mmCIF file of C-alpha atoms in Angstrom:
data_model
loop_
_atom_site.group_PDB
_atom_site.id
_atom_site.type_symbol
_atom_site.label_atom_id
_atom_site.label_comp_id
_atom_site.label_asym_id
_atom_site.label_seq_id
_atom_site.Cartn_x
_atom_site.Cartn_y
_atom_site.Cartn_z
ATOM 1 C CA UNK A 1 9.877 -13.188 8.474
ATOM 2 C CA UNK A 2 7.523 -12.943 5.843
ATOM 3 C CA UNK A 3 8.314 -13.112 1.963
ATOM 4 C CA UNK A 4 5.361 -12.611 -0.904
ATOM 5 C CA UNK A 5 6.223 -13.845 -4.367
ATOM 6 C CA UNK A 6 4.336 -12.398 -7.221
ATOM 7 C CA UNK A 7 4.415 -13.746 -10.810
ATOM 8 C CA UNK A 8 4.996 -13.035 -13.341
ATOM 9 C CA UNK A 9 6.645 -9.671 -13.027
ATOM 10 C CA UNK A 10 5.547 -7.979 -16.027
ATOM 11 C CA UNK A 11 3.024 -9.090 -18.470
ATOM 12 C CA UNK A 12 1.449 -7.638 -21.965
ATOM 13 C CA UNK A 13 -1.927 -9.035 -23.087
ATOM 14 C CA UNK A 14 -4.536 -8.108 -25.888
ATOM 15 C CA UNK A 15 -7.838 -6.922 -25.101
ATOM 16 C CA UNK A 16 -10.256 -9.979 -24.335
ATOM 17 C CA UNK A 17 -7.360 -12.236 -23.201
ATOM 18 C CA UNK A 18 -7.656 -14.208 -20.075
ATOM 19 C CA UNK A 19 -5.511 -13.278 -16.973
ATOM 20 C CA UNK A 20 -4.036 -15.218 -13.891
ATOM 21 C CA UNK A 21 -1.703 -13.536 -11.438
ATOM 22 C CA UNK A 22 -0.235 -15.336 -8.735
ATOM 23 C CA UNK A 23 0.809 -14.340 -5.106
ATOM 24 C CA UNK A 24 2.298 -16.737 -2.482
ATOM 25 C CA UNK A 25 3.290 -15.959 0.997
ATOM 26 C CA UNK A 26 6.152 -17.619 2.983
ATOM 27 C CA UNK A 27 6.920 -17.265 6.656
ATOM 28 C CA UNK A 28 3.368 -16.983 7.900
ATOM 29 C CA UNK A 29 0.273 -18.998 8.166
ATOM 30 C CA UNK A 30 -3.489 -18.268 7.812
ATOM 31 C CA UNK A 31 -2.549 -14.377 6.819
ATOM 32 C CA UNK A 32 -5.226 -12.088 5.775
ATOM 33 C CA UNK A 33 -4.325 -11.411 1.994
ATOM 34 C CA UNK A 34 -5.215 -8.303 -0.313
ATOM 35 C CA UNK A 35 -4.654 -7.416 -3.974
ATOM 36 C CA UNK A 36 -4.402 -4.071 -4.997
ATOM 37 C CA UNK A 37 -4.223 -2.278 -8.370
ATOM 38 C CA UNK A 38 -2.172 1.048 -8.912
ATOM 39 C CA UNK A 39 -3.088 2.918 -12.115
ATOM 40 C CA UNK A 40 -0.972 5.700 -13.110
ATOM 41 C CA UNK A 41 -1.913 8.870 -10.856
ATOM 42 C CA UNK A 42 -4.722 7.298 -9.052
ATOM 43 C CA UNK A 43 -3.136 5.808 -5.849
ATOM 44 C CA UNK A 44 -3.683 2.086 -4.455
ATOM 45 C CA UNK A 45 -7.314 0.751 -4.998
ATOM 46 C CA UNK A 46 -8.020 -2.300 -2.968
ATOM 47 C CA UNK A 47 -9.714 -5.115 -5.308
ATOM 48 C CA UNK A 48 -10.193 -8.091 -3.029
ATOM 49 C CA UNK A 49 -9.184 -9.333 0.468
ATOM 50 C CA UNK A 50 -9.228 -12.677 1.963
ATOM 51 C CA UNK A 51 -9.666 -13.694 5.691
ATOM 52 C CA UNK A 52 -9.186 -17.690 4.873
ATOM 53 C CA UNK A 53 -9.263 -20.242 2.253
ATOM 54 C CA UNK A 54 -12.251 -19.726 0.113
ATOM 55 C CA UNK A 55 -13.102 -16.282 1.714
ATOM 56 C CA UNK A 56 -13.135 -13.527 -0.782
ATOM 57 C CA UNK A 57 -14.414 -10.218 -0.406
ATOM 58 C CA UNK A 58 -14.669 -7.773 -3.430
ATOM 59 C CA UNK A 59 -14.351 -4.124 -2.914
ATOM 60 C CA UNK A 60 -14.890 -2.860 -6.330
ATOM 61 C CA UNK A 61 -17.421 -4.274 -8.951
ATOM 62 C CA UNK A 62 -15.387 -5.116 -12.267
ATOM 63 C CA UNK A 63 -14.541 -7.926 -14.339
ATOM 64 C CA UNK A 64 -11.816 -9.569 -12.106
ATOM 65 C CA UNK A 65 -12.177 -12.327 -9.767
ATOM 66 C CA UNK A 66 -9.970 -13.473 -6.952
ATOM 67 C CA UNK A 67 -9.475 -16.901 -5.329
ATOM 68 C CA UNK A 68 -7.565 -18.511 -2.176
ATOM 69 C CA UNK A 69 -7.318 -22.192 -3.054
ATOM 70 C CA UNK A 70 -4.627 -22.360 -0.402
ATOM 71 C CA UNK A 71 -3.891 -20.722 2.921
ATOM 72 C CA UNK A 72 -0.787 -19.012 1.468
ATOM 73 C CA UNK A 73 -1.901 -18.732 -2.248
ATOM 74 C CA UNK A 74 -3.986 -15.857 -3.531
ATOM 75 C CA UNK A 75 -4.984 -15.526 -7.401
ATOM 76 C CA UNK A 76 -6.077 -12.841 -9.289
ATOM 77 C CA UNK A 77 -8.198 -13.651 -12.577
ATOM 78 C CA UNK A 78 -10.126 -12.406 -15.221
ATOM 79 C CA UNK A 79 -11.992 -14.175 -18.138
ATOM 80 C CA UNK A 80 -11.415 -11.047 -20.700
ATOM 81 C CA UNK A 81 -9.280 -8.240 -20.078
ATOM 82 C CA UNK A 82 -10.198 -4.690 -20.736
ATOM 83 C CA UNK A 83 -7.780 -1.735 -21.622
ATOM 84 C CA UNK A 84 -8.680 -0.068 -18.239
ATOM 85 C CA UNK A 85 -7.370 -3.178 -16.502
ATOM 86 C CA UNK A 86 -3.700 -2.102 -17.364
ATOM 87 C CA UNK A 87 -1.825 -1.145 -14.113
ATOM 88 C CA UNK A 88 0.482 -2.340 -11.282
ATOM 89 C CA UNK A 89 -0.933 -5.097 -9.103
ATOM 90 C CA UNK A 90 0.208 -5.610 -5.612
ATOM 91 C CA UNK A 91 -0.574 -8.432 -3.252
ATOM 92 C CA UNK A 92 -0.112 -7.849 0.408
ATOM 93 C CA UNK A 93 -0.280 -9.827 3.645
ATOM 94 C CA UNK A 94 -1.174 -8.759 7.009
ATOM 95 C CA UNK A 95 1.114 -9.087 9.837
ATOM 96 C CA UNK A 96 -1.236 -9.363 13.004
ATOM 97 C CA UNK A 97 1.798 -9.205 15.460
ATOM 98 C CA UNK A 98 2.817 -5.765 13.945
ATOM 99 C CA UNK A 99 -0.387 -4.463 12.805
ATOM 100 C CA UNK A 100 0.932 -4.004 9.479
ATOM 101 C CA UNK A 101 0.680 -4.860 5.672
ATOM 102 C CA UNK A 102 3.705 -6.230 3.825
ATOM 103 C CA UNK A 103 3.829 -5.863 0.194
ATOM 104 C CA UNK A 104 5.030 -7.991 -2.591
ATOM 105 C CA UNK A 105 6.915 -6.589 -5.614
ATOM 106 C CA UNK A 106 4.187 -6.251 -7.863
ATOM 107 C CA UNK A 107 3.205 -7.215 -11.413
ATOM 108 C CA UNK A 108 3.133 -4.625 -14.206
ATOM 109 C CA UNK A 109 0.100 -5.498 -16.729
ATOM 110 C CA UNK A 110 -0.305 -3.918 -19.946
ATOM 111 C CA UNK A 111 -3.394 -4.543 -21.931
ATOM 112 C CA UNK A 112 -3.158 -3.821 -25.628
ATOM 113 C CA UNK B 1 -15.289 4.529 7.418
ATOM 114 C CA UNK B 2 -11.967 6.053 6.904
ATOM 115 C CA UNK B 3 -10.374 8.164 4.363
ATOM 116 C CA UNK B 4 -7.086 9.976 3.777
ATOM 117 C CA UNK B 5 -5.917 13.039 1.944
ATOM 118 C CA UNK B 6 -2.460 13.728 0.789
ATOM 119 C CA UNK B 7 -2.449 17.343 0.252
ATOM 120 C CA UNK B 8 0.273 17.512 -2.196
ATOM 121 C CA UNK B 9 0.653 15.399 -5.145
ATOM 122 C CA UNK B 10 4.084 16.522 -6.001
ATOM 123 C CA UNK B 11 6.747 18.044 -3.975
ATOM 124 C CA UNK B 12 10.063 19.099 -5.637
ATOM 125 C CA UNK B 13 13.039 20.030 -3.394
ATOM 126 C CA UNK B 14 16.539 20.520 -3.328
ATOM 127 C CA UNK B 15 19.147 18.030 -1.800
ATOM 128 C CA UNK B 16 19.851 18.550 1.942
ATOM 129 C CA UNK B 17 16.500 20.612 2.300
ATOM 130 C CA UNK B 18 13.862 20.020 4.840
ATOM 131 C CA UNK B 19 10.726 18.089 3.649
ATOM 132 C CA UNK B 20 7.244 17.826 5.068
ATOM 133 C CA UNK B 21 4.668 15.551 3.272
ATOM 134 C CA UNK B 22 1.231 16.376 4.408
ATOM 135 C CA UNK B 23 -1.407 13.844 5.381
ATOM 136 C CA UNK B 24 -4.838 14.385 6.774
ATOM 137 C CA UNK B 25 -7.570 11.671 7.795
ATOM 138 C CA UNK B 26 -11.062 11.422 8.562
ATOM 139 C CA UNK B 27 -12.373 8.822 10.948
ATOM 140 C CA UNK B 28 -15.027 8.301 13.514
ATOM 141 C CA UNK B 29 -13.294 5.899 15.489
ATOM 142 C CA UNK B 30 -9.564 5.637 16.515
ATOM 143 C CA UNK B 31 -7.151 4.864 14.114
ATOM 144 C CA UNK B 32 -3.805 3.450 13.185
ATOM 145 C CA UNK B 33 -1.631 5.542 10.949
ATOM 146 C CA UNK B 34 0.990 4.353 8.427
ATOM 147 C CA UNK B 35 3.440 5.900 6.004
ATOM 148 C CA UNK B 36 4.611 3.744 2.996
ATOM 149 C CA UNK B 37 7.261 4.417 0.404
ATOM 150 C CA UNK B 38 7.261 3.150 -3.119
ATOM 151 C CA UNK B 39 10.574 3.474 -5.366
ATOM 152 C CA UNK B 40 9.850 3.212 -9.246
ATOM 153 C CA UNK B 41 8.295 -0.341 -10.352
ATOM 154 C CA UNK B 42 8.683 -1.820 -6.718
ATOM 155 C CA UNK B 43 6.316 -2.589 -4.121
ATOM 156 C CA UNK B 44 5.328 -0.498 -0.973
ATOM 157 C CA UNK B 45 7.740 -0.607 1.847
ATOM 158 C CA UNK B 46 6.734 0.565 5.513
ATOM 159 C CA UNK B 47 8.554 3.829 6.686
ATOM 160 C CA UNK B 48 6.640 4.311 9.867
ATOM 161 C CA UNK B 49 3.460 3.704 12.151
ATOM 162 C CA UNK B 50 1.429 5.128 14.712
ATOM 163 C CA UNK B 51 -0.343 2.564 17.062
ATOM 164 C CA UNK B 52 -0.365 4.365 20.178
ATOM 165 C CA UNK B 53 1.604 6.183 22.933
ATOM 166 C CA UNK B 54 4.154 9.122 21.909
ATOM 167 C CA UNK B 55 2.573 11.177 19.166
ATOM 168 C CA UNK B 56 6.035 11.618 17.319
ATOM 169 C CA UNK B 57 7.120 8.441 15.596
ATOM 170 C CA UNK B 58 10.459 7.636 14.179
ATOM 171 C CA UNK B 59 11.025 5.787 11.082
ATOM 172 C CA UNK B 60 13.568 4.181 8.793
ATOM 173 C CA UNK B 61 16.001 6.278 6.088
ATOM 174 C CA UNK B 62 15.523 9.225 8.993
ATOM 175 C CA UNK B 63 12.001 10.146 8.394
ATOM 176 C CA UNK B 64 9.661 11.161 11.307
ATOM 177 C CA UNK B 65 5.700 11.740 11.461
ATOM 178 C CA UNK B 66 3.671 13.468 14.113
ATOM 179 C CA UNK B 67 0.405 12.554 15.027
ATOM 180 C CA UNK B 68 -1.956 15.091 15.954
ATOM 181 C CA UNK B 69 -5.539 14.015 16.953
ATOM 182 C CA UNK B 70 -6.942 17.448 17.104
ATOM 183 C CA UNK B 71 -5.794 18.404 13.617
ATOM 184 C CA UNK B 72 -6.430 14.697 12.420
ATOM 185 C CA UNK B 73 -3.309 14.892 10.543
ATOM 186 C CA UNK B 74 0.035 12.725 10.495
ATOM 187 C CA UNK B 75 2.593 14.671 8.508
ATOM 188 C CA UNK B 76 5.839 12.891 7.228
ATOM 189 C CA UNK B 77 9.234 15.088 7.656
ATOM 190 C CA UNK B 78 12.795 14.479 7.055
ATOM 191 C CA UNK B 79 15.296 17.281 8.242
ATOM 192 C CA UNK B 80 17.821 16.694 5.441
ATOM 193 C CA UNK B 81 16.496 14.567 2.271
ATOM 194 C CA UNK B 82 19.047 12.670 -0.363
ATOM 195 C CA UNK B 83 18.778 12.089 -3.991
ATOM 196 C CA UNK B 84 18.000 8.465 -2.994
ATOM 197 C CA UNK B 85 14.772 9.643 -1.184
ATOM 198 C CA UNK B 86 13.193 10.155 -4.461
ATOM 199 C CA UNK B 87 10.118 8.388 -4.634
ATOM 200 C CA UNK B 88 6.219 8.277 -4.171
ATOM 201 C CA UNK B 89 5.211 8.319 -0.616
ATOM 202 C CA UNK B 90 1.605 6.936 0.544
ATOM 203 C CA UNK B 91 -0.388 8.007 3.870
ATOM 204 C CA UNK B 92 -2.799 5.152 5.204
ATOM 205 C CA UNK B 93 -5.102 4.572 7.795
ATOM 206 C CA UNK B 94 -7.212 1.851 9.392
ATOM 207 C CA UNK B 95 -9.488 1.571 12.411
ATOM 208 C CA UNK B 96 -7.959 0.446 15.547
ATOM 209 C CA UNK B 97 -10.419 -2.398 16.410
ATOM 210 C CA UNK B 98 -8.784 -5.712 15.695
ATOM 211 C CA UNK B 99 -10.161 -8.597 13.872
ATOM 212 C CA UNK B 100 -11.761 -8.857 10.625
ATOM 213 C CA UNK B 101 -10.469 -7.494 7.573
ATOM 214 C CA UNK B 102 -7.798 -5.238 8.897
ATOM 215 C CA UNK B 103 -8.122 -3.145 5.463
ATOM 216 C CA UNK B 104 -6.074 -0.186 5.060
ATOM 217 C CA UNK B 105 -7.349 3.075 3.293
ATOM 218 C CA UNK B 106 -4.579 4.584 1.237
ATOM 219 C CA UNK B 107 -4.138 8.388 0.172
ATOM 220 C CA UNK B 108 -3.367 9.321 -3.596
ATOM 221 C CA UNK B 109 0.228 9.523 -2.990
ATOM 222 C CA UNK B 110 2.724 12.333 -3.108
ATOM 223 C CA UNK B 111 5.630 11.979 -5.377
ATOM 224 C CA UNK B 112 8.690 13.681 -3.834
ATOM 225 C CA UNK B 113 11.343 14.623 -6.139
ATOM 226 C CA UNK B 114 15.088 15.579 -4.891
ATOM 227 C CA UNK B 115 17.262 17.547 -7.165
ATOM 228 C CA UNK B 116 20.589 18.068 -6.707
#
């Protein structure tokens, strides 16, 4: 079965500082991977998805970027954080044989 | 493209009462439908899904949902709720064609609060 790891679990960063969130997946190969952001009262917003190494699609223009340096690693980055980047960030992996997305435990980011 | 509307942002109920969380979707193609649950400060967990076949789908924790194509709805129900069902519930949809991004479109969520 798949396991998704996300770190850090919580992060407090000042405005203007850089960001790097990491997601790794075990128990599958060549998965589609997704980054979502969940802001208070706003549901889940898809930020990026990747269908393979080095292949990134952006859903929403913003100051965030994503990279997939390895098959089962997905990284979310920013050069300069904004207050509006605060939220709960979720990584997900697609389980093709079950037609469903499987979610990691999330990272709580607070920008101060 | 697909969209999802969850008609209630908050639903308070008493323990052991029945509950229905409403979800309507919009799509020009055939769809797969999902309900996820999120407990505080945790990721999302799949409750149930509709892919094809029987329109009544049973999931974990005693939840079930019925797919109604004519009304484009996928409402979630439980006949008797427990305090532990207090959580946020998300309805999601995607087109049924395989391949590509397999992206999900989520509703804004319904916060279910079960009171003693």
